[in-house]
Short mmCIF file of N, CA and C in Angstrom, two decimals:
data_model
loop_
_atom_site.label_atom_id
_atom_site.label_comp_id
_atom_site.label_asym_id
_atom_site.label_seq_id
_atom_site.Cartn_x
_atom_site.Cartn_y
_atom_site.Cartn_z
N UNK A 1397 -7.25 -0.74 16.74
CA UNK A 1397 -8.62 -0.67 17.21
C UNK A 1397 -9.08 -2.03 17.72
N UNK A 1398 -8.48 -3.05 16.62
CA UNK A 1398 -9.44 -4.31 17.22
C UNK A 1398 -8.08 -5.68 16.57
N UNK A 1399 -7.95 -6.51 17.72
CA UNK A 1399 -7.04 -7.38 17.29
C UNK A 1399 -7.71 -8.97 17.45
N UNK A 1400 -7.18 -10.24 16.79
CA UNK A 1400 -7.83 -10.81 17.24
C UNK A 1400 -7.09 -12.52 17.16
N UNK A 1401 -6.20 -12.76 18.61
CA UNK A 1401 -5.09 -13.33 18.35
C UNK A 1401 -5.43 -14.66 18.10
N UNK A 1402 -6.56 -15.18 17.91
CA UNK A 1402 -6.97 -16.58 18.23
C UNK A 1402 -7.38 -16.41 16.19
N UNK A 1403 -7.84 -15.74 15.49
CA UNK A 1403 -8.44 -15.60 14.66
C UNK A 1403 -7.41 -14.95 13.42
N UNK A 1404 -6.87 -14.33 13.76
CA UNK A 1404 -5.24 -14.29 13.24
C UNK A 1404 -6.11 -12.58 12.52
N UNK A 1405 -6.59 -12.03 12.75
CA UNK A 1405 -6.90 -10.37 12.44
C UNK A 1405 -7.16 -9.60 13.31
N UNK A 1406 -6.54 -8.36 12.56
CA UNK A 1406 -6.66 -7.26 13.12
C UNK A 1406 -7.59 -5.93 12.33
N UNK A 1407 -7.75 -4.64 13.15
CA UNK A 1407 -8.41 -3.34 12.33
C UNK A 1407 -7.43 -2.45 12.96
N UNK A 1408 -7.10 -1.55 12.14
CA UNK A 1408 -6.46 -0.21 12.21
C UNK A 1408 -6.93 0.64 12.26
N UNK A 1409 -7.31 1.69 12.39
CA UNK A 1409 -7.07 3.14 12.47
C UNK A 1409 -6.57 3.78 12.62
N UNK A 1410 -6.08 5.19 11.39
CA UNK A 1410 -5.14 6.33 11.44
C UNK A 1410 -4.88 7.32 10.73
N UNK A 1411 -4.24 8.18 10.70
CA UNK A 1411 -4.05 9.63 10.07
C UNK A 1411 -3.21 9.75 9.49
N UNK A 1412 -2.40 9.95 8.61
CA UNK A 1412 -1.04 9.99 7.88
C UNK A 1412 -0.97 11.22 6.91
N UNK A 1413 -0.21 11.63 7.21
CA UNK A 1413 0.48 12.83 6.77
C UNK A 1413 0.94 13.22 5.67
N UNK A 1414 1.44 13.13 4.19
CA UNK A 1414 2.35 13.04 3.29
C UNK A 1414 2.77 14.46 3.29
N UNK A 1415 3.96 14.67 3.03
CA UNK A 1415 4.85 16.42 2.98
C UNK A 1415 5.39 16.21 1.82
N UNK A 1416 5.66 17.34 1.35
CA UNK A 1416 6.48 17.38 0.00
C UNK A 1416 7.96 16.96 0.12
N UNK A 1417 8.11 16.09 -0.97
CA UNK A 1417 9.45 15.24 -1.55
C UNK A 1417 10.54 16.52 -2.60
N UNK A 1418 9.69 17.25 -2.53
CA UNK A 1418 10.36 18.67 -3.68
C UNK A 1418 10.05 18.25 -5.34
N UNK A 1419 9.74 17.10 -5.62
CA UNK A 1419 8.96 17.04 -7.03
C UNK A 1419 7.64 17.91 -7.25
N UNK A 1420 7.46 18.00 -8.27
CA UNK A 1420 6.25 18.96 -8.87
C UNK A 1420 4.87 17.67 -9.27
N UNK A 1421 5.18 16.58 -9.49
CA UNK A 1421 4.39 15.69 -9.84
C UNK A 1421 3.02 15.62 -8.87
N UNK A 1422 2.19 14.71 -9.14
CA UNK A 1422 1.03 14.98 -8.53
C UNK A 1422 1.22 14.39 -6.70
N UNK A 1423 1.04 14.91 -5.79
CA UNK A 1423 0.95 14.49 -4.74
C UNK A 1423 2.42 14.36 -3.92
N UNK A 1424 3.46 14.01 -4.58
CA UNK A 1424 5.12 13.93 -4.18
C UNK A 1424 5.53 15.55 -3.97
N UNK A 1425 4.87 16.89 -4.18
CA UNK A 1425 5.25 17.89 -4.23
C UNK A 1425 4.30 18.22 -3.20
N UNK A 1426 2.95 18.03 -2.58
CA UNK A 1426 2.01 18.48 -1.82
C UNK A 1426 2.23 17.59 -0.47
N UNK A 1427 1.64 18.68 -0.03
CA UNK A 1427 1.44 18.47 1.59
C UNK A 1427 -0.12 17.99 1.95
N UNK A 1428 -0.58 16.63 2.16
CA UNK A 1428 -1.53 15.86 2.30
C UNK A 1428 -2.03 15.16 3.47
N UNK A 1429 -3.31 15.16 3.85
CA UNK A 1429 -3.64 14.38 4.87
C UNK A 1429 -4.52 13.38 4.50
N UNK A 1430 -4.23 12.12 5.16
CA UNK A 1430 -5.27 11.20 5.18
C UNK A 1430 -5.59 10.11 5.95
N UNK A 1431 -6.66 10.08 6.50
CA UNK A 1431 -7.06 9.20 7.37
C UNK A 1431 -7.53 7.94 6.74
N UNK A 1432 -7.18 6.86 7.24
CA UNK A 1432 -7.34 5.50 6.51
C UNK A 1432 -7.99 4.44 7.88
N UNK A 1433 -8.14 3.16 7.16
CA UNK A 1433 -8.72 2.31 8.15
C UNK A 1433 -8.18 0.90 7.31
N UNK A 1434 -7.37 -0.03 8.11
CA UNK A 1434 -6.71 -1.02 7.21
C UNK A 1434 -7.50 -2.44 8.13
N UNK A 1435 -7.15 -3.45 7.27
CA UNK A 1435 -7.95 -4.94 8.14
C UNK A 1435 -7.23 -5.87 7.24
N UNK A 1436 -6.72 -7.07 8.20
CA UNK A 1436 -6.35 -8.20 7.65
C UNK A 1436 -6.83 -9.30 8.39
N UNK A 1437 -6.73 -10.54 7.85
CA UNK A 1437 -7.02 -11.63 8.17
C UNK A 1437 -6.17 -12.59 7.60
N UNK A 1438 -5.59 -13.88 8.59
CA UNK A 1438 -4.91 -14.54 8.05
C UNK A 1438 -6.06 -16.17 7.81
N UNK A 1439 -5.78 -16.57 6.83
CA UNK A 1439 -6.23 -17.73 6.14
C UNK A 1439 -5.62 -18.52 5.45
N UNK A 1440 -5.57 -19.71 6.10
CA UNK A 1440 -4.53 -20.75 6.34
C UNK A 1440 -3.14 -19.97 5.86
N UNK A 1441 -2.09 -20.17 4.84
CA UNK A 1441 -0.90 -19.58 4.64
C UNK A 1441 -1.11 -18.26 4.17
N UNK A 1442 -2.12 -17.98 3.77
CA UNK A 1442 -2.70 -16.53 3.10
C UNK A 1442 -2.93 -15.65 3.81
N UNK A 1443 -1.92 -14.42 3.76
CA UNK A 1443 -2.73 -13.66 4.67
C UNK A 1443 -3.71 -12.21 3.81
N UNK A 1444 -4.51 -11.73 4.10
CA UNK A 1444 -5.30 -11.23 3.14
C UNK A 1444 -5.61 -9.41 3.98
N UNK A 1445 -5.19 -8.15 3.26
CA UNK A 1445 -4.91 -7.09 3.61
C UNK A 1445 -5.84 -6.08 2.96
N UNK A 1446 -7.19 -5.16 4.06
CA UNK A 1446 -7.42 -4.00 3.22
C UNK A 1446 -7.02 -3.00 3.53
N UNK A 1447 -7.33 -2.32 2.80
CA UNK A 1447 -6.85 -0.23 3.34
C UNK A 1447 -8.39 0.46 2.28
N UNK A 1448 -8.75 1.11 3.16
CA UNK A 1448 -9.74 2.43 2.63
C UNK A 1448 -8.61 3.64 3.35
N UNK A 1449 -8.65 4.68 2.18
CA UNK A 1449 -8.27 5.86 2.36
C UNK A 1449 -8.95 7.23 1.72
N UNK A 1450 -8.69 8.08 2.07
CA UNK A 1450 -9.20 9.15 1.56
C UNK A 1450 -8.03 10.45 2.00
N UNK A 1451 -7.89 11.60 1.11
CA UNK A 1451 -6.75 12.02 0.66
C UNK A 1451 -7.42 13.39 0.53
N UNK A 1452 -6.72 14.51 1.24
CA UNK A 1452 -6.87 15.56 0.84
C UNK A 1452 -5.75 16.52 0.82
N UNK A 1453 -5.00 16.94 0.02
CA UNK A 1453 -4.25 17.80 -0.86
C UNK A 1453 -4.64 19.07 -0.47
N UNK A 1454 -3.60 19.59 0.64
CA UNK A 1454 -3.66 20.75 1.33
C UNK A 1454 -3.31 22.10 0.94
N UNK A 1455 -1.63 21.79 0.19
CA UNK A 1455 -0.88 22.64 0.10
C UNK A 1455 -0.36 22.10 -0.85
N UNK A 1456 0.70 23.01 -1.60
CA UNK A 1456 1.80 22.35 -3.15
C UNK A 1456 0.90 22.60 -4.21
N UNK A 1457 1.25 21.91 -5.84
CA UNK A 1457 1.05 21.70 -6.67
C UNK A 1457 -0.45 21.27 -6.41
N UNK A 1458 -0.74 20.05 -6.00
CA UNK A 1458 -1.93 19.03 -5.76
C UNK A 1458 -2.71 19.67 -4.92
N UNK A 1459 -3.01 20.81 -4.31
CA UNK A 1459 -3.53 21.57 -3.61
C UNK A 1459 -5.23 21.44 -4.25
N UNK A 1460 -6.02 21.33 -3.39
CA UNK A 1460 -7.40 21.11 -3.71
C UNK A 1460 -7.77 19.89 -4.49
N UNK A 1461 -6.93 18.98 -4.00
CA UNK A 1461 -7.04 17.89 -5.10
C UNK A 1461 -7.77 16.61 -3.82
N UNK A 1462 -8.58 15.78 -4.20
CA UNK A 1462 -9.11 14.53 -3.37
C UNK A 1462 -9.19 13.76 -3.46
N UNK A 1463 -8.89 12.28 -3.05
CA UNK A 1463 -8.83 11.04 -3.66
C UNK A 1463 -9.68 9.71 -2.98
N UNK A 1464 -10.23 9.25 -3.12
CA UNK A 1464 -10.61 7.88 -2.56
C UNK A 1464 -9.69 7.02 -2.85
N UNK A 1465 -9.35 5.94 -1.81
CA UNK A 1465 -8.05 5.14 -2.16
C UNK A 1465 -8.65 3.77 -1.55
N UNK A 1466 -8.42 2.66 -2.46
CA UNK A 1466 -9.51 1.10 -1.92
C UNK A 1466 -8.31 0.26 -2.51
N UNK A 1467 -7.21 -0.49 -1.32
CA UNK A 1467 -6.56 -1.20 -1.54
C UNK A 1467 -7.07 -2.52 -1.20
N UNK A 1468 -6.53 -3.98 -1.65
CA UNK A 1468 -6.92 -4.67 -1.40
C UNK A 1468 -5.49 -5.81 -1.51
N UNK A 1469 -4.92 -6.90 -0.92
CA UNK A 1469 -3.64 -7.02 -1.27
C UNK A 1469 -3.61 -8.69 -0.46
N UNK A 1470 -3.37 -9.74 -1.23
CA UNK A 1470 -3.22 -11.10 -0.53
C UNK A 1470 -1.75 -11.63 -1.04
N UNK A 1471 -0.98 -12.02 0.18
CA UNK A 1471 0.04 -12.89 0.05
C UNK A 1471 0.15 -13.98 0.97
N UNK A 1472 0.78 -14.85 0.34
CA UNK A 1472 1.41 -16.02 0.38
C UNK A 1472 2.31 -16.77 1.33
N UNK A 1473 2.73 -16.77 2.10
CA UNK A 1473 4.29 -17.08 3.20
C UNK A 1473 4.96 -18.54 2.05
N UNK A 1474 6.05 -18.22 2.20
CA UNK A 1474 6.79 -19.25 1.64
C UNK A 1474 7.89 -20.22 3.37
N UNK A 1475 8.22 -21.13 3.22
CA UNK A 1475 8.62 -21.45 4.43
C UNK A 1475 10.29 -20.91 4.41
N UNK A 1476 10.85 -21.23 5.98
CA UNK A 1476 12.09 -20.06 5.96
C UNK A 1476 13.25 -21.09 4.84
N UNK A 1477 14.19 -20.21 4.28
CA UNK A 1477 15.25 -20.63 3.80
C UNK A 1477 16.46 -21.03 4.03
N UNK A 1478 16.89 -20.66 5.59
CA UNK A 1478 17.92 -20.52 5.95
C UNK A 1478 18.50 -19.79 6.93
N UNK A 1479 19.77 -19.48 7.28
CA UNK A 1479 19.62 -18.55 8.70
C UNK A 1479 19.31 -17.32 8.12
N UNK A 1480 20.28 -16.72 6.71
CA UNK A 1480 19.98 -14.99 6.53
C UNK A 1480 18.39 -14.83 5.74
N UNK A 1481 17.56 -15.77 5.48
CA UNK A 1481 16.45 -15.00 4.86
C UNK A 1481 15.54 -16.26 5.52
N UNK A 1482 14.46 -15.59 6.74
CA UNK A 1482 13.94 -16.24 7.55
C UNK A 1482 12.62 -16.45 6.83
N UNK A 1483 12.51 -16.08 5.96
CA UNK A 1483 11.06 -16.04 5.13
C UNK A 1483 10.96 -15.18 3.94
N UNK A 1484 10.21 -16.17 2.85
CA UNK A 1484 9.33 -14.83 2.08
C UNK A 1484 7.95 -14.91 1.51
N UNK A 1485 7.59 -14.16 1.30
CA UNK A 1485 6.19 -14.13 0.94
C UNK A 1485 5.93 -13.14 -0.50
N UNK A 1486 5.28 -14.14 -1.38
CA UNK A 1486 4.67 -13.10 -2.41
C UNK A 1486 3.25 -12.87 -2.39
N UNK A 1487 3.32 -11.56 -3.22
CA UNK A 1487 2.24 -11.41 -3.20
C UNK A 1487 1.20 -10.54 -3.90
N UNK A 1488 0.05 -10.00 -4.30
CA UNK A 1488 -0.52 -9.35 -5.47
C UNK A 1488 -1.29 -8.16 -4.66
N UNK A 1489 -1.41 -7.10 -4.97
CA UNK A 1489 -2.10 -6.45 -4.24
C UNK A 1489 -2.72 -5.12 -5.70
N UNK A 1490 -4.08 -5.00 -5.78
CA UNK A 1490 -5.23 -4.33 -6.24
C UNK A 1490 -5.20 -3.26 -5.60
N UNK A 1491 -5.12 -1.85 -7.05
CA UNK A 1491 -5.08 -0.75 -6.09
C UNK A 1491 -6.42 0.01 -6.82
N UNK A 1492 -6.95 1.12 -6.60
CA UNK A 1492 -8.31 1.70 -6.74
C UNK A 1492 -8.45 2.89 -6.42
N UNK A 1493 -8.09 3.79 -7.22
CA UNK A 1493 -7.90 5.20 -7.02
C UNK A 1493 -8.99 6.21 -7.85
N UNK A 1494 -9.77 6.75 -7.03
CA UNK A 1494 -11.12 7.56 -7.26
C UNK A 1494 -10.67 9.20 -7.02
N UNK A 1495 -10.71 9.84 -8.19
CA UNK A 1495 -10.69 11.24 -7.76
C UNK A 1495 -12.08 11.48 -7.48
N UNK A 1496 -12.14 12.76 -6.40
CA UNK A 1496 -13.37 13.29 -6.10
C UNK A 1496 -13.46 14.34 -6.45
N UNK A 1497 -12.49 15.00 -5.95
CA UNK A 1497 -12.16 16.49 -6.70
C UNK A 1497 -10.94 16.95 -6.98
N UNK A 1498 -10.74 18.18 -7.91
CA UNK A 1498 -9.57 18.85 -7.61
C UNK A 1498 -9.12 18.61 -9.57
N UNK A 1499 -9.45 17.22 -9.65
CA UNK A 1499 -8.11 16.08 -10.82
C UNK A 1499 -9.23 17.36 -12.02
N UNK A 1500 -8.73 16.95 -13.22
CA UNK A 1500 -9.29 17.32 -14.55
C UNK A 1500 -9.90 16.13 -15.35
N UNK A 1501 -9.44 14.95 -14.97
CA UNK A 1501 -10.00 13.69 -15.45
C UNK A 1501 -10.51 13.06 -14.06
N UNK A 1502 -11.55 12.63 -13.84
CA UNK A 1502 -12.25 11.96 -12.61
C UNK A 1502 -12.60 10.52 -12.85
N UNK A 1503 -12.34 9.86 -13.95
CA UNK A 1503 -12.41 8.56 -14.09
C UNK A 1503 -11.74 7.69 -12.83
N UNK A 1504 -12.13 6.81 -12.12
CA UNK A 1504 -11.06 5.74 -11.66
C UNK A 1504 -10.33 5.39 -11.98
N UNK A 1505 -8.90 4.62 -11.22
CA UNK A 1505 -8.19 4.26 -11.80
C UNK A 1505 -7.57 3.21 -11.08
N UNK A 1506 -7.14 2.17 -11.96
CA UNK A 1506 -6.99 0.38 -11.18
C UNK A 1506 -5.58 0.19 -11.39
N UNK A 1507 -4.90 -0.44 -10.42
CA UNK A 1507 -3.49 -0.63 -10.87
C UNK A 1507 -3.42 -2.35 -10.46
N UNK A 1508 -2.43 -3.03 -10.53
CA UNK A 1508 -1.90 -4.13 -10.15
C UNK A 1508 -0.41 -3.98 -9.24
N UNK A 1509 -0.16 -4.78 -8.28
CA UNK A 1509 0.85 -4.75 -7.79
C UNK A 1509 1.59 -6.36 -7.34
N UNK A 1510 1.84 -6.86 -8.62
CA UNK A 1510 2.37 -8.07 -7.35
C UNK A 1510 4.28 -7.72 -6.93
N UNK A 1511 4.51 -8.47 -6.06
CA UNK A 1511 5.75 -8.06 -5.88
C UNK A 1511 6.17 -9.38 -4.58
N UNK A 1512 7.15 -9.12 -4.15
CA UNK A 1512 8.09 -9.95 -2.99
C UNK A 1512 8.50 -9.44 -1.88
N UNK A 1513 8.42 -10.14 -0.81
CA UNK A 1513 9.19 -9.48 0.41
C UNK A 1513 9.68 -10.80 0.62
N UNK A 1514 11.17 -9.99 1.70
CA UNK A 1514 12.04 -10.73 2.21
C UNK A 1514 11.96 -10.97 3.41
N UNK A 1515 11.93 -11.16 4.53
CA UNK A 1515 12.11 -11.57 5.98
C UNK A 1515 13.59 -11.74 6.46
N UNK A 1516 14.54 -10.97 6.61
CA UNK A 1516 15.83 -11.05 7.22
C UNK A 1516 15.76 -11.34 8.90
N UNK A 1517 16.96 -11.47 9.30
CA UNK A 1517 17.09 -11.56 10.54
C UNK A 1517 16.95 -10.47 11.14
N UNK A 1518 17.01 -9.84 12.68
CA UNK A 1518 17.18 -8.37 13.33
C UNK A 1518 15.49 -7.96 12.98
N UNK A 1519 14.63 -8.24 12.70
CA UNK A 1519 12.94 -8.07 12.25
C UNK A 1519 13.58 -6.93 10.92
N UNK A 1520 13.93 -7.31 10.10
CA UNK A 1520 13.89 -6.54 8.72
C UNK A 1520 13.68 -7.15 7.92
N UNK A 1521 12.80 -6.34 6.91
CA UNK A 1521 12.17 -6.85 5.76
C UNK A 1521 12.11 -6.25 4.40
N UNK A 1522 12.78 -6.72 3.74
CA UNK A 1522 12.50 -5.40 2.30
C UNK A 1522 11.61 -6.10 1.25
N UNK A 1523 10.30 -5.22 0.55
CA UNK A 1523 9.80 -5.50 -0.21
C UNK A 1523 10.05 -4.97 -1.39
N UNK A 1524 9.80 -5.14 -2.54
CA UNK A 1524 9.67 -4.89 -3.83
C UNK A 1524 8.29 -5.19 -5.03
N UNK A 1525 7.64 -4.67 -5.42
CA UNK A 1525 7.13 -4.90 -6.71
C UNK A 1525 6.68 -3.52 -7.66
N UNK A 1526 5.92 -4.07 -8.53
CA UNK A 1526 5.66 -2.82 -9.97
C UNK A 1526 4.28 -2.92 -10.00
N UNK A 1527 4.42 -1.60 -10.27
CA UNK A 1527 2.40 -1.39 -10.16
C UNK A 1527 2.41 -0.88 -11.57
N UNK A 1528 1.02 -1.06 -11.99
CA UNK A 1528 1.40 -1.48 -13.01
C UNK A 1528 0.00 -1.08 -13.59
N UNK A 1529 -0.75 -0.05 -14.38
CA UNK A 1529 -2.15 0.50 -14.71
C UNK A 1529 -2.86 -0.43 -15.27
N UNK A 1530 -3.63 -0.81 -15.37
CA UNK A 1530 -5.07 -1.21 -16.13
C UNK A 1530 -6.08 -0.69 -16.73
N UNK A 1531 -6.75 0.15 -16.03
CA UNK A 1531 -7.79 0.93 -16.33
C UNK A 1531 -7.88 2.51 -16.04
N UNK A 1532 -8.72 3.52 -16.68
CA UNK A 1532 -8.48 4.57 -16.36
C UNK A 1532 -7.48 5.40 -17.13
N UNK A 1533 -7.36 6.85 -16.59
CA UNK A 1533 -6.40 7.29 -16.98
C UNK A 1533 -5.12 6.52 -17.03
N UNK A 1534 -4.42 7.27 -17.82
CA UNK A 1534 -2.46 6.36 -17.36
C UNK A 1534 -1.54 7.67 -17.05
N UNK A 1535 -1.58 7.81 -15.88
CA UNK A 1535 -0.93 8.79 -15.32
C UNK A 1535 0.96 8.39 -15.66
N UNK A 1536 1.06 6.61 -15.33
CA UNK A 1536 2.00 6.18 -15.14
C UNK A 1536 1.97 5.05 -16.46
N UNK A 1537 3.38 4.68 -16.77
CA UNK A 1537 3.33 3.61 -17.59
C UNK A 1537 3.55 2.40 -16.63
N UNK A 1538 4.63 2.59 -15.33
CA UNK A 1538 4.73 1.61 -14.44
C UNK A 1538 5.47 2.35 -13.48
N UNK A 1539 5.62 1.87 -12.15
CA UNK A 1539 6.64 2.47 -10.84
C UNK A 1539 6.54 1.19 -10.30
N UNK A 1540 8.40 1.17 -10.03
CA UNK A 1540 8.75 0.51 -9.08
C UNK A 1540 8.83 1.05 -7.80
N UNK A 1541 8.44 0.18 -6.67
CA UNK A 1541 7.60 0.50 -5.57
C UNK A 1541 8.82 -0.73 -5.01
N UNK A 1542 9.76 0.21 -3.45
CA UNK A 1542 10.33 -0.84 -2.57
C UNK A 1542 10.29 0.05 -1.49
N UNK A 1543 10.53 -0.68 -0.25
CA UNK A 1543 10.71 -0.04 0.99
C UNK A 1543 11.15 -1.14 2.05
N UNK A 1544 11.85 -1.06 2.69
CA UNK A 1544 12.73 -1.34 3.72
C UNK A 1544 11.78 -1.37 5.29
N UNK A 1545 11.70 -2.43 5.90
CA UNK A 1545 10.74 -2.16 7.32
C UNK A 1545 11.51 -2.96 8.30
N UNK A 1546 11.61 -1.97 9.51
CA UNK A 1546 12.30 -2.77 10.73
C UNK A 1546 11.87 -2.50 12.10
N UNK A 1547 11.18 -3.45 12.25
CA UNK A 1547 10.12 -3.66 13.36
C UNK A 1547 10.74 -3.41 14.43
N UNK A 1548 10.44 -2.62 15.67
CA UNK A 1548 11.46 -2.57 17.27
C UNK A 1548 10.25 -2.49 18.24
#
């Protein structure tokens, strides 16, 4: 939507889809839509990341189920290391999960995420960290959370 190359941010807008994974668990078994709106800004080595989402649970298990979703997430750049790992960056990211409807418990619920990414050569990057509950229900005791990204 809005970029801003002198100022080092951008705004997003978009729709995302989730389909069932074949688990029965909450949301990994349903077929979901949600439109989100993300914004970052970089500050000095920091770069600083939001996401608003909202979640509606179409089909599956999680069917009639709704979520408000308020991420918030700042990392770090570390300088490059070498030729195979061109960078990394850590970093902490605040998660904020509001049922609206659908759940049996409607309390909020806060997680933590810090974790690491790598910067390889070829634009690939794999991250890693553990999220990790605070407040709220405890759906989870912890999940490890990685994914693989390769920019073209």
């Amino acid at each position: 939507v809005w970029a801003s190359g002198e100022r080092g941010a951008e705004v997003d807008l978009g729709l995302a889809m989730a389909l069932p994974s074949g688990s029965g668990s909450i949301l990994a078994g349903s077929t979901a839509i949600q439109p989100f709106a993300v914004g970052g800004i970089k500050v000095g080595p920091v770069d600083v990341l939001g996401d608003l989402r909202y979640t509606w649970a179409v089909a599956g298990p999680a069917a009639g189920l709704e979520l408000f979703q308020a991420n918030v997430a700042a990392g770090y750049a570390i300088t490059p290391l070498g030729r195979l790992v061109s960078g990394l960056t850590t970093f902490l990211e605040v998660n904020l999960i509001q049922p609206t409807r659908g759940a049996g418990d409607l309390r909020p619920q806060l997680f933590v995420l810090p974790g690491l990414e790598v910067f390889l050569p070829w634009n690939l990057s794999i991250s890693a960290g553990v999220q990790i509950p605070i407040i709220g229900p405890r759906l989870i005791d912890y999940r490890v959370i990685t994914f693989v990204k390769w920019e073209f």
